[in-house]
Short mmCIF file of C-alpha atoms in Angstrom, two decimals:
data_model
loop_
_atom_site.label_atom_id
_atom_site.label_comp_id
_atom_site.label_asym_id
_atom_site.label_seq_id
_atom_site.Cartn_x
_atom_site.Cartn_y
_atom_site.Cartn_z
CA UNK A 874 13.77 -30.00 55.79
CA UNK A 875 14.88 -32.34 53.03
CA UNK A 876 14.47 -35.97 53.93
CA UNK A 877 17.25 -38.52 54.05
CA UNK A 878 17.31 -42.23 53.29
CA UNK A 879 19.68 -44.55 55.10
CA UNK A 880 19.94 -48.34 55.19
CA UNK A 881 18.35 -49.64 58.39
CA UNK A 882 21.39 -51.65 59.42
CA UNK A 883 24.89 -52.67 58.46
CA UNK A 884 27.71 -54.72 59.88
CA UNK A 885 31.42 -54.07 59.64
CA UNK A 886 34.56 -55.76 60.87
CA UNK A 887 36.67 -54.29 63.62
CA UNK A 888 39.71 -52.49 62.23
CA UNK A 889 38.19 -52.02 58.79
CA UNK A 890 36.73 -48.83 57.37
CA UNK A 891 32.98 -48.42 57.75
CA UNK A 892 31.25 -46.58 54.90
CA UNK A 893 27.77 -45.33 55.79
CA UNK A 894 25.67 -44.08 52.87
CA UNK A 895 22.95 -41.45 52.95
CA UNK A 896 20.69 -40.24 50.16
CA UNK A 897 19.29 -36.71 50.25
CA UNK A 898 18.12 -36.16 46.70
CA UNK A 899 15.91 -33.14 47.52
CA UNK A 900 18.59 -31.20 49.39
CA UNK A 901 18.59 -27.43 48.82
CA UNK A 902 21.60 -25.27 48.19
CA UNK A 903 21.70 -23.83 51.70
CA UNK A 904 21.22 -27.12 53.55
CA UNK A 905 24.03 -28.79 55.43
CA UNK A 906 24.54 -32.53 55.90
CA UNK A 907 25.04 -33.44 59.57
CA UNK A 908 25.97 -36.77 61.07
CA UNK A 909 25.29 -37.78 64.66
CA UNK A 910 25.53 -41.14 66.36
CA UNK A 911 23.76 -42.51 69.41
CA UNK A 912 25.23 -45.26 71.48
CA UNK A 913 22.58 -47.22 73.35
CA UNK A 914 20.65 -45.08 75.85
CA UNK A 915 23.03 -42.12 75.58
CA UNK A 916 22.50 -38.69 74.05
CA UNK A 917 23.35 -38.26 70.36
CA UNK A 918 26.99 -37.40 69.69
CA UNK A 919 27.93 -34.94 66.98
CA UNK A 920 30.32 -36.41 64.42
CA UNK A 921 30.76 -34.07 61.49
CA UNK A 922 28.93 -31.81 59.05
CA UNK A 923 29.47 -30.27 55.64
CA UNK A 924 27.90 -28.18 52.91
CA UNK A 925 29.59 -29.13 49.64
CA UNK A 926 33.22 -29.96 50.27
CA UNK A 927 34.52 -33.13 51.81
CA UNK A 928 35.30 -32.79 55.49
CA UNK A 929 37.52 -34.70 57.88
CA UNK A 930 38.01 -34.55 61.61
CA UNK A 931 39.43 -36.79 64.28
CA UNK A 932 36.35 -39.01 64.26
CA UNK A 933 35.41 -39.44 60.62
CA UNK A 934 35.39 -38.22 57.04
CA UNK A 935 32.38 -36.94 55.16
CA UNK A 936 32.27 -37.33 51.40
CA UNK A 937 29.52 -35.37 49.61
CA UNK A 938 28.86 -36.05 45.94
CA UNK A 939 29.24 -33.18 43.50
CA UNK A 940 25.47 -32.95 42.93
CA UNK A 941 24.99 -33.08 46.73
CA UNK A 942 22.29 -35.71 46.42
CA UNK A 943 24.13 -38.24 48.54
CA UNK A 944 26.94 -38.51 51.01
CA UNK A 945 29.04 -41.13 52.78
CA UNK A 946 30.32 -41.08 56.33
CA UNK A 947 33.59 -42.96 56.68
CA UNK A 948 34.85 -44.31 59.98
CA UNK A 949 38.43 -45.14 59.00
CA UNK A 950 39.19 -47.89 61.51
CA UNK A 951 36.02 -49.13 63.17
CA UNK A 952 36.21 -50.33 66.77
CA UNK A 953 33.65 -52.12 68.90
CA UNK A 954 32.92 -48.76 70.56
CA UNK A 955 31.65 -47.45 67.21
CA UNK A 956 28.61 -49.74 67.46
CA UNK A 957 25.71 -47.25 67.47
CA UNK A 958 22.79 -45.80 65.53
CA UNK A 959 24.10 -43.29 63.00
CA UNK A 960 21.84 -40.46 61.88
CA UNK A 961 22.28 -38.49 58.67
CA UNK A 962 20.40 -35.18 58.89
CA UNK A 963 19.92 -32.45 56.35
CA UNK A 964 19.53 -29.11 58.05
CA UNK A 965 18.81 -25.68 56.69
CA UNK A 966 20.24 -22.70 58.48
CA UNK A 967 17.55 -22.96 61.12
CA UNK A 968 17.00 -24.10 64.60
CA UNK A 969 16.06 -27.75 64.61
CA UNK A 970 17.44 -31.16 63.76
CA UNK A 971 15.02 -33.61 62.16
CA UNK A 972 16.09 -37.15 62.96
CA UNK A 973 15.00 -40.15 60.92
CA UNK A 974 15.40 -43.79 61.87
CA UNK A 975 19.14 -43.88 61.19
CA UNK A 976 21.42 -46.82 60.44
CA UNK A 977 22.20 -49.33 63.17
CA UNK A 978 25.87 -50.13 62.76
CA UNK A 979 27.26 -53.21 64.44
CA UNK A 980 31.03 -53.60 64.55
CA UNK A 981 32.05 -57.23 64.92
CA UNK A 982 35.34 -58.52 66.31
CA UNK B 699 35.08 -26.95 78.76
CA UNK B 700 31.99 -28.28 80.57
CA UNK B 701 29.58 -30.34 78.50
CA UNK B 702 25.80 -30.40 78.57
CA UNK B 703 24.37 -31.86 81.75
CA UNK B 704 20.82 -32.95 82.57
CA UNK B 705 19.00 -33.85 85.74
CA UNK B 706 17.59 -36.09 86.94
CA UNK B 707 18.87 -39.10 85.01
CA UNK B 708 15.74 -41.15 85.62
CA UNK B 709 12.27 -40.29 86.84
CA UNK B 710 9.03 -42.19 87.45
CA UNK B 711 5.71 -40.33 87.54
CA UNK B 712 2.05 -41.30 87.39
CA UNK B 713 -0.47 -40.20 84.81
CA UNK B 714 -1.81 -36.68 85.42
CA UNK B 715 1.21 -35.49 87.37
CA UNK B 716 3.56 -32.71 86.35
CA UNK B 717 7.32 -32.98 85.81
CA UNK B 718 10.25 -30.57 85.48
CA UNK B 719 13.47 -31.59 83.77
CA UNK B 720 16.63 -29.51 83.90
CA UNK B 721 19.49 -28.83 81.53
CA UNK B 722 22.75 -26.91 81.88
CA UNK B 723 24.26 -25.67 78.65
CA UNK B 724 27.80 -26.16 77.51
CA UNK B 725 30.00 -23.26 78.51
CA UNK B 726 29.64 -20.31 76.12
CA UNK B 727 26.38 -21.52 74.58
CA UNK B 728 23.25 -19.36 74.70
CA UNK B 729 20.79 -21.65 72.90
CA UNK B 730 19.06 -24.76 74.25
CA UNK B 731 16.90 -27.18 72.28
CA UNK B 732 14.77 -29.97 73.74
CA UNK B 733 13.93 -33.27 72.08
CA UNK B 734 11.77 -36.26 72.96
CA UNK B 735 12.89 -39.74 71.98
CA UNK B 736 10.38 -42.57 72.29
CA UNK B 737 11.73 -46.10 72.46
CA UNK B 738 13.01 -47.30 69.10
CA UNK B 739 12.58 -43.94 67.37
CA UNK B 740 14.76 -40.95 66.54
CA UNK B 741 14.60 -37.81 68.66
CA UNK B 742 11.74 -35.40 67.89
CA UNK B 743 12.18 -31.64 68.29
CA UNK B 744 10.06 -30.06 71.03
CA UNK B 745 11.26 -26.45 71.15
CA UNK B 746 14.28 -24.19 71.32
CA UNK B 747 15.17 -21.28 73.55
CA UNK B 748 17.54 -18.52 72.55
CA UNK B 749 18.45 -15.80 75.03
CA UNK B 750 15.47 -16.68 77.24
CA UNK B 751 12.87 -16.56 74.44
CA UNK B 752 11.22 -19.46 72.64
CA UNK B 753 12.76 -19.53 69.19
CA UNK B 754 10.85 -22.35 67.53
CA UNK B 755 8.52 -25.18 68.41
CA UNK B 756 7.79 -28.63 67.06
CA UNK B 757 4.45 -30.45 66.99
CA UNK B 758 3.92 -30.77 70.73
CA UNK B 759 0.87 -29.63 72.74
CA UNK B 760 0.96 -26.58 75.05
CA UNK B 761 1.28 -28.79 78.13
CA UNK B 762 4.94 -29.01 77.09
CA UNK B 763 6.51 -25.72 78.14
CA UNK B 764 9.95 -24.43 78.86
CA UNK B 765 12.06 -21.74 80.39
CA UNK B 766 15.55 -20.48 79.86
CA UNK B 767 17.36 -18.61 82.59
CA UNK B 768 19.91 -15.75 82.38
CA UNK B 769 22.74 -18.23 82.83
CA UNK B 770 21.29 -20.09 79.77
CA UNK B 771 20.30 -23.18 81.73
CA UNK B 772 16.84 -24.44 80.88
CA UNK B 773 13.83 -26.35 82.16
CA UNK B 774 11.29 -28.48 80.35
CA UNK B 775 7.92 -28.74 82.08
CA UNK B 776 5.28 -31.26 81.16
CA UNK B 777 1.80 -30.98 82.71
CA UNK B 778 -0.94 -33.59 82.87
CA UNK B 779 1.40 -36.44 82.07
CA UNK B 780 0.15 -39.16 79.75
CA UNK B 781 1.46 -42.69 79.33
CA UNK B 782 2.83 -41.77 75.88
CA UNK B 783 5.06 -39.14 77.47
CA UNK B 784 7.31 -41.97 78.60
CA UNK B 785 10.53 -41.31 76.70
CA UNK B 786 14.12 -40.13 76.82
CA UNK B 787 14.19 -36.33 77.00
CA UNK B 788 17.28 -34.77 75.51
CA UNK B 789 18.56 -31.27 75.63
CA UNK B 790 21.16 -29.86 73.29
CA UNK B 791 23.03 -26.59 73.48
CA UNK B 792 24.61 -24.53 70.74
CA UNK B 793 26.45 -21.26 70.39
CA UNK B 794 23.55 -19.78 68.44
CA UNK B 795 20.33 -21.23 67.06
CA UNK B 796 22.07 -22.07 63.80
CA UNK B 797 25.26 -23.66 65.07
CA UNK B 798 26.04 -27.29 65.82
CA UNK B 799 24.00 -28.72 68.66
CA UNK B 800 25.69 -30.78 71.39
CA UNK B 801 23.52 -33.15 73.38
CA UNK B 802 23.36 -34.04 77.03
CA UNK B 803 22.93 -37.60 78.31
CA UNK B 804 19.18 -37.29 78.63
CA UNK B 805 16.53 -37.87 81.30
CA UNK B 806 14.54 -41.08 81.06
CA UNK B 807 10.93 -40.49 82.12
CA UNK B 808 8.54 -43.33 82.83
CA UNK B 809 4.85 -42.51 83.27
CA UNK B 810 2.76 -45.19 84.97
#
């Protein structure tokens, strides 16, 4: 699997958009970008995934650059409940998810 | 739609013992993957079961084994427990081995 690079931590203000960057410069053409988050001591929660086009769902938006070497997860209106570790994962069409260290996001009131 | 469930939620064992952890898949899913998450680290893939057969395995010794049943529920068995096996054990189900995986709440195992 291609590796990803994420900042170890970031803060954002409640009610503002949170933009979480991820670099995946060695991504292959058939690899998807997945985002999960893990709130303390719970199982990871699926957020969104995409291949090349930007994606949006009720939780977040995923913006993938044209060269696919990086992406940004956008939480449009962060709340205190969005405080979590966010994992960006590049996954080929295979069976496993390879988690890195993720970004610890702290939303402050 | 029923989500992924795991039991027990917490467990304490002593070194050398054996443990069985259980997972019920989300409705309609036939694939279960197991992960180990040590404190402060990301989850690490142990193995995956698809239609009752092991479909892939991570870098874990043979004392980590699993089963999947006809109803697609699954067990993770760990023999000869070691202190380093203390971790959160997560299972995730998916429609097929290639589809999005949805995680359960995990079982926290402490080995003394």
